[in-house]
Amino acid sequence: NSWSLGNIDQARNYFRRALQHYESFAEVSPERLADGYNALGAMMWLGSQLDSAQYFYEKTIETIAILPSDTANKAFRTAITLANMALIMQSQLQTAKAIEILERALVHYGYTIRNTDDAALRRRAETFRLRAMSNLASFYNSMGNYRLAAEMAQFVFEKYRETLQESDPEIYKALIRVGESQMSLRNYRKSNEIFRESLEMMDVSGGENTYWKAVALSNLAETEAELGNL
């Protein structure tokens, strides 16, 4: 399809036309309409049209809200959309608003985990919740709430280490975020050790990790400077 082939403009036009058809139907399914709004939100985001992306994600939330029952699946869909909205807000430097929205997403992920009988949905909600918590830790850090950010980053890392395969890249990514939170607390020796450990993890896990290796090395260099090891 156009999306998978990288033709974002064409894919956006197709989604717009599909959504216009859905909106013209008197008995359109709210699920289908929500999917259409969500897809257009994603398209706008990919095209860096952030205000439009925000609009369509808000329409997604409104449409999900009118679904007939208060189900775990409804909560999960709401959480995903809210998490995307939070990232858009953060990219526009509206960090306080991003935190507020992401905290709402975590409430919905929690509801899903507690109330679903679908094991696959619960696992997805748990995974997405940890990802949202990792982003929230980053948001807290940028707002100067360093201790809370460090606690949350550590929690996410430990959960990933408990639940994922040892070679999973999410583990060393989470560890780098722990190191960054320790840097913000000016614990340079500890963060230095953490960045060294993350680099060792990358060597073991293999795969494409150029970006994260650059992040770890840059942070490691900064800690070495702070420790006077020039």
mmCIF file of C-alpha atoms in Angstrom:
data_model
loop_
_atom_site.group_PDB
_atom_site.id
_atom_site.type_symbol
_atom_site.label_atom_id
_atom_site.label_comp_id
_atom_site.label_asym_id
_atom_site.label_seq_id
_atom_site.Cartn_x
_atom_site.Cartn_y
_atom_site.Cartn_z
ATOM 1 C CA ASN A 1 0.000 0.000 0.000
ATOM 2 C CA SER A 2 0.996 3.646 -0.297
ATOM 3 C CA TRP A 3 1.885 3.966 3.409
ATOM 4 C CA SER A 4 4.224 0.962 3.482
ATOM 5 C CA LEU A 5 5.829 2.138 0.217
ATOM 6 C CA GLY A 6 6.575 5.515 1.759
ATOM 7 C CA ASN A 7 4.141 7.577 -0.356
ATOM 8 C CA ILE A 8 2.795 9.571 2.575
ATOM 9 C CA ASP A 9 0.911 12.200 0.539
ATOM 10 C CA GLN A 10 -0.953 9.592 -1.492
ATOM 11 C CA ALA A 11 -1.741 7.546 1.597
ATOM 12 C CA ARG A 12 -3.031 10.677 3.356
ATOM 13 C CA ASN A 13 -5.369 11.378 0.428
ATOM 14 C CA TYR A 14 -6.701 7.817 0.469
ATOM 15 C CA PHE A 15 -7.366 8.026 4.213
ATOM 16 C CA ARG A 16 -9.126 11.370 3.764
ATOM 17 C CA ARG A 17 -11.403 9.953 1.070
ATOM 18 C CA ALA A 18 -12.186 6.894 3.182
ATOM 19 C CA LEU A 19 -12.988 9.084 6.166
ATOM 20 C CA GLN A 20 -15.300 11.286 4.073
ATOM 21 C CA HIS A 21 -17.206 8.158 3.047
ATOM 22 C CA TYR A 22 -17.470 6.972 6.657
ATOM 23 C CA GLU A 23 -18.724 10.369 7.832
ATOM 24 C CA SER A 24 -21.401 10.380 5.124
ATOM 25 C CA PHE A 25 -22.929 7.096 6.311
ATOM 26 C CA ALA A 26 -25.887 7.477 8.660
ATOM 27 C CA GLU A 27 -25.089 4.199 10.460
ATOM 28 C CA VAL A 28 -21.309 4.341 10.423
ATOM 29 C CA SER A 29 -19.599 2.227 13.068
ATOM 30 C CA PRO A 30 -17.862 4.366 15.721
ATOM 31 C CA GLU A 31 -14.958 1.902 15.636
ATOM 32 C CA ARG A 32 -14.418 2.458 11.913
ATOM 33 C CA LEU A 33 -14.750 6.213 12.271
ATOM 34 C CA ALA A 34 -12.246 6.239 15.142
ATOM 35 C CA ASP A 35 -9.834 4.160 13.064
ATOM 36 C CA GLY A 36 -10.155 6.656 10.222
ATOM 37 C CA TYR A 37 -9.451 9.650 12.459
ATOM 38 C CA ASN A 38 -6.525 7.840 14.063
ATOM 39 C CA ALA A 39 -5.003 6.928 10.700
ATOM 40 C CA LEU A 40 -5.227 10.520 9.503
ATOM 41 C CA GLY A 41 -3.676 11.691 12.753
ATOM 42 C CA ALA A 42 -0.737 9.380 12.113
ATOM 43 C CA MET A 43 -0.439 10.601 8.521
ATOM 44 C CA MET A 44 -0.413 14.232 9.619
ATOM 45 C CA TRP A 45 2.201 13.458 12.256
ATOM 46 C CA LEU A 46 4.448 11.763 9.712
ATOM 47 C CA GLY A 47 4.026 14.809 7.491
ATOM 48 C CA SER A 48 5.002 17.118 10.389
ATOM 49 C CA GLN A 49 1.544 18.739 10.332
ATOM 50 C CA LEU A 50 1.323 18.631 14.109
ATOM 51 C CA ASP A 51 -1.738 20.845 14.599
ATOM 52 C CA SER A 52 -3.712 18.689 12.151
ATOM 53 C CA ALA A 53 -2.443 15.522 13.808
ATOM 54 C CA GLN A 54 -3.592 16.844 17.178
ATOM 55 C CA TYR A 55 -7.023 17.652 15.730
ATOM 56 C CA PHE A 56 -7.559 14.153 14.341
ATOM 57 C CA TYR A 57 -6.325 12.485 17.530
ATOM 58 C CA GLU A 58 -8.796 14.584 19.506
ATOM 59 C CA LYS A 59 -11.539 13.464 17.099
ATOM 60 C CA THR A 60 -10.406 9.874 17.711
ATOM 61 C CA ILE A 61 -10.796 10.307 21.477
ATOM 62 C CA GLU A 62 -14.260 11.858 21.059
ATOM 63 C CA THR A 63 -15.385 8.996 18.828
ATOM 64 C CA ILE A 64 -14.013 6.268 21.094
ATOM 65 C CA ALA A 65 -15.879 7.892 23.983
ATOM 66 C CA ILE A 66 -19.272 7.216 22.350
ATOM 67 C CA LEU A 67 -18.661 3.487 21.999
ATOM 68 C CA PRO A 68 -21.552 1.690 23.710
ATOM 69 C CA SER A 69 -19.687 -0.038 26.540
ATOM 70 C CA ASP A 70 -16.851 0.807 28.919
ATOM 71 C CA THR A 71 -14.597 -2.047 27.868
ATOM 72 C CA ALA A 72 -10.910 -2.754 28.343
ATOM 73 C CA ASN A 73 -10.422 -2.510 24.588
ATOM 74 C CA LYS A 74 -12.002 0.939 24.598
ATOM 75 C CA ALA A 75 -9.620 2.015 27.360
ATOM 76 C CA PHE A 76 -6.643 0.618 25.452
ATOM 77 C CA ARG A 77 -7.531 2.490 22.264
ATOM 78 C CA THR A 78 -7.960 5.691 24.283
ATOM 79 C CA ALA A 79 -4.593 5.207 25.981
ATOM 80 C CA ILE A 80 -2.709 4.742 22.713
ATOM 81 C CA THR A 81 -4.227 7.892 21.232
ATOM 82 C CA LEU A 82 -3.528 9.934 24.359
ATOM 83 C CA ALA A 83 0.096 8.728 24.363
ATOM 84 C CA ASN A 84 0.489 9.913 20.765
ATOM 85 C CA MET A 85 -1.058 13.265 21.633
ATOM 86 C CA ALA A 86 1.395 13.649 24.509
ATOM 87 C CA LEU A 87 4.357 13.125 22.179
ATOM 88 C CA ILE A 88 3.012 15.807 19.848
ATOM 89 C CA MET A 89 2.621 18.207 22.765
ATOM 90 C CA GLN A 90 6.180 17.500 23.885
ATOM 91 C CA SER A 91 7.514 18.109 20.372
ATOM 92 C CA GLN A 92 5.846 21.529 20.551
ATOM 93 C CA LEU A 93 7.579 22.176 23.905
ATOM 94 C CA GLN A 94 4.287 21.983 25.813
ATOM 95 C CA THR A 95 5.791 19.644 28.375
ATOM 96 C CA ALA A 96 3.374 20.310 31.241
ATOM 97 C CA LYS A 97 0.424 19.530 28.955
ATOM 98 C CA ALA A 98 2.235 16.461 27.634
ATOM 99 C CA ILE A 99 2.700 15.175 31.192
ATOM 100 C CA GLU A 100 -0.989 15.712 31.985
ATOM 101 C CA ILE A 101 -2.088 13.806 28.872
ATOM 102 C CA LEU A 102 0.401 10.975 29.347
ATOM 103 C CA GLU A 103 -0.683 10.504 32.964
ATOM 104 C CA ARG A 104 -4.246 10.081 31.652
ATOM 105 C CA ALA A 105 -2.965 7.472 29.199
ATOM 106 C CA LEU A 106 -1.376 5.528 32.054
ATOM 107 C CA VAL A 107 -4.707 5.435 33.889
ATOM 108 C CA HIS A 108 -6.346 3.882 30.813
ATOM 109 C CA TYR A 109 -3.527 1.352 30.360
ATOM 110 C CA GLY A 110 -3.965 0.370 34.001
ATOM 111 C CA TYR A 111 -7.710 -0.068 33.538
ATOM 112 C CA THR A 112 -7.089 -2.307 30.535
ATOM 113 C CA ILE A 113 -4.603 -4.488 32.404
ATOM 114 C CA ARG A 114 -6.917 -4.915 35.394
ATOM 115 C CA ASN A 115 -10.121 -5.563 33.470
ATOM 116 C CA THR A 116 -9.329 -7.552 30.349
ATOM 117 C CA ASP A 117 -9.620 -11.349 30.072
ATOM 118 C CA ASP A 118 -7.642 -11.260 26.830
ATOM 119 C CA ALA A 119 -4.059 -12.283 27.648
ATOM 120 C CA ALA A 120 -2.708 -10.829 24.393
ATOM 121 C CA LEU A 121 -4.381 -7.469 25.033
ATOM 122 C CA ARG A 122 -3.020 -7.426 28.589
ATOM 123 C CA ARG A 123 0.526 -8.048 27.355
ATOM 124 C CA ARG A 124 0.212 -5.256 24.784
ATOM 125 C CA ALA A 125 -1.154 -2.872 27.406
ATOM 126 C CA GLU A 126 1.702 -3.735 29.776
ATOM 127 C CA THR A 127 4.277 -3.144 27.028
ATOM 128 C CA PHE A 128 2.723 0.139 25.933
ATOM 129 C CA ARG A 129 2.399 1.297 29.553
ATOM 130 C CA LEU A 130 6.116 0.796 30.153
ATOM 131 C CA ARG A 131 6.877 2.743 26.972
ATOM 132 C CA ALA A 132 4.603 5.566 28.154
ATOM 133 C CA MET A 133 6.271 5.538 31.577
ATOM 134 C CA SER A 134 9.673 5.807 29.928
ATOM 135 C CA ASN A 135 8.491 8.851 27.969
ATOM 136 C CA LEU A 136 6.958 10.317 31.116
ATOM 137 C CA ALA A 137 10.275 9.950 32.939
ATOM 138 C CA SER A 138 11.904 11.923 30.122
ATOM 139 C CA PHE A 139 9.206 14.610 30.391
ATOM 140 C CA TYR A 140 9.669 14.873 34.175
ATOM 141 C CA ASN A 141 13.411 15.176 33.657
ATOM 142 C CA SER A 142 12.983 18.056 31.207
ATOM 143 C CA MET A 143 10.738 19.827 33.746
ATOM 144 C CA GLY A 144 13.401 19.537 36.459
ATOM 145 C CA ASN A 145 11.671 16.813 38.494
ATOM 146 C CA TYR A 146 14.870 14.787 38.435
ATOM 147 C CA ARG A 147 14.265 12.448 41.348
ATOM 148 C CA LEU A 148 10.846 11.299 40.153
ATOM 149 C CA ALA A 149 12.244 10.905 36.638
ATOM 150 C CA ALA A 150 15.078 8.734 37.986
ATOM 151 C CA GLU A 151 12.713 6.534 39.982
ATOM 152 C CA MET A 152 10.434 5.998 37.017
ATOM 153 C CA ALA A 153 13.309 5.310 34.598
ATOM 154 C CA GLN A 154 14.741 2.737 37.025
ATOM 155 C CA PHE A 155 11.338 1.055 37.398
ATOM 156 C CA VAL A 156 10.932 0.747 33.619
ATOM 157 C CA PHE A 157 14.442 -0.672 33.218
ATOM 158 C CA GLU A 158 13.897 -3.295 35.904
ATOM 159 C CA LYS A 159 10.551 -4.329 34.402
ATOM 160 C CA TYR A 160 12.096 -4.676 30.957
ATOM 161 C CA ARG A 161 14.944 -6.738 32.375
ATOM 162 C CA GLU A 162 12.426 -9.035 34.103
ATOM 163 C CA THR A 163 10.113 -9.527 31.130
ATOM 164 C CA LEU A 164 12.159 -9.252 27.932
ATOM 165 C CA GLN A 165 14.806 -11.407 26.320
ATOM 166 C CA GLU A 166 18.310 -10.422 27.420
ATOM 167 C CA SER A 167 19.192 -9.251 23.886
ATOM 168 C CA ASP A 168 16.095 -7.055 23.458
ATOM 169 C CA PRO A 169 17.171 -3.489 22.504
ATOM 170 C CA GLU A 170 14.522 -1.965 24.781
ATOM 171 C CA ILE A 171 16.645 -3.001 27.775
ATOM 172 C CA TYR A 172 19.739 -0.995 26.865
ATOM 173 C CA LYS A 173 17.578 1.934 25.715
ATOM 174 C CA ALA A 174 15.904 1.964 29.126
ATOM 175 C CA LEU A 175 19.291 1.711 30.836
ATOM 176 C CA ILE A 176 20.560 4.745 28.901
ATOM 177 C CA ARG A 177 17.552 6.697 30.155
ATOM 178 C CA VAL A 178 18.448 5.629 33.694
ATOM 179 C CA GLY A 179 21.950 6.961 33.108
ATOM 180 C CA GLU A 180 20.614 10.253 31.776
ATOM 181 C CA SER A 181 18.391 10.660 34.828
ATOM 182 C CA GLN A 182 21.402 10.053 37.065
ATOM 183 C CA MET A 183 23.333 12.705 35.120
ATOM 184 C CA SER A 184 20.565 15.178 35.882
ATOM 185 C CA LEU A 185 20.995 14.318 39.570
ATOM 186 C CA ARG A 186 24.717 15.000 39.112
ATOM 187 C CA ASN A 187 25.579 11.407 39.991
ATOM 188 C CA TYR A 188 28.301 11.362 37.351
ATOM 189 C CA ARG A 189 30.246 8.348 38.555
ATOM 190 C CA LYS A 190 27.115 6.221 38.682
ATOM 191 C CA SER A 191 25.900 7.432 35.285
ATOM 192 C CA ASN A 192 29.373 6.777 33.841
ATOM 193 C CA GLU A 193 29.141 3.151 34.943
ATOM 194 C CA ILE A 194 25.620 2.883 33.519
ATOM 195 C CA PHE A 195 26.633 4.163 30.084
ATOM 196 C CA ARG A 196 29.546 1.732 29.993
ATOM 197 C CA GLU A 197 27.182 -1.111 30.843
ATOM 198 C CA SER A 198 24.738 -0.035 28.121
ATOM 199 C CA LEU A 199 27.547 -0.084 25.535
ATOM 200 C CA GLU A 200 28.465 -3.624 26.612
ATOM 201 C CA MET A 201 24.807 -4.633 26.204
ATOM 202 C CA MET A 202 24.767 -3.264 22.666
ATOM 203 C CA ASP A 203 27.869 -5.263 21.766
ATOM 204 C CA VAL A 204 26.131 -8.431 22.978
ATOM 205 C CA SER A 205 22.714 -7.752 21.441
ATOM 206 C CA GLY A 206 24.027 -6.833 17.980
ATOM 207 C CA GLY A 207 21.638 -5.370 15.419
ATOM 208 C CA GLU A 208 21.361 -1.765 14.271
ATOM 209 C CA ASN A 209 22.137 0.440 17.266
ATOM 210 C CA THR A 210 24.176 3.288 15.781
ATOM 211 C CA TYR A 211 21.914 6.014 17.157
ATOM 212 C CA TRP A 212 21.792 4.617 20.692
ATOM 213 C CA LYS A 213 25.515 3.910 20.691
ATOM 214 C CA ALA A 214 26.105 7.555 19.759
ATOM 215 C CA VAL A 215 23.834 8.679 22.593
ATOM 216 C CA ALA A 216 25.633 6.491 25.120
ATOM 217 C CA LEU A 217 29.091 7.562 23.949
ATOM 218 C CA SER A 218 28.160 11.247 24.006
ATOM 219 C CA ASN A 219 26.790 10.931 27.525
ATOM 220 C CA LEU A 220 29.813 8.914 28.601
ATOM 221 C CA ALA A 221 32.125 11.646 27.325
ATOM 222 C CA GLU A 222 30.169 14.244 29.273
ATOM 223 C CA THR A 223 30.436 12.251 32.498
ATOM 224 C CA GLU A 224 34.177 11.765 31.951
ATOM 225 C CA ALA A 225 34.548 15.537 31.614
ATOM 226 C CA GLU A 226 32.548 16.138 34.791
ATOM 227 C CA LEU A 227 34.748 13.615 36.626
ATOM 228 C CA GLY A 228 37.855 15.433 35.420
ATOM 229 C CA ASN A 229 39.011 12.580 33.176
ATOM 230 C CA LEU A 230 39.928 14.734 30.172
#
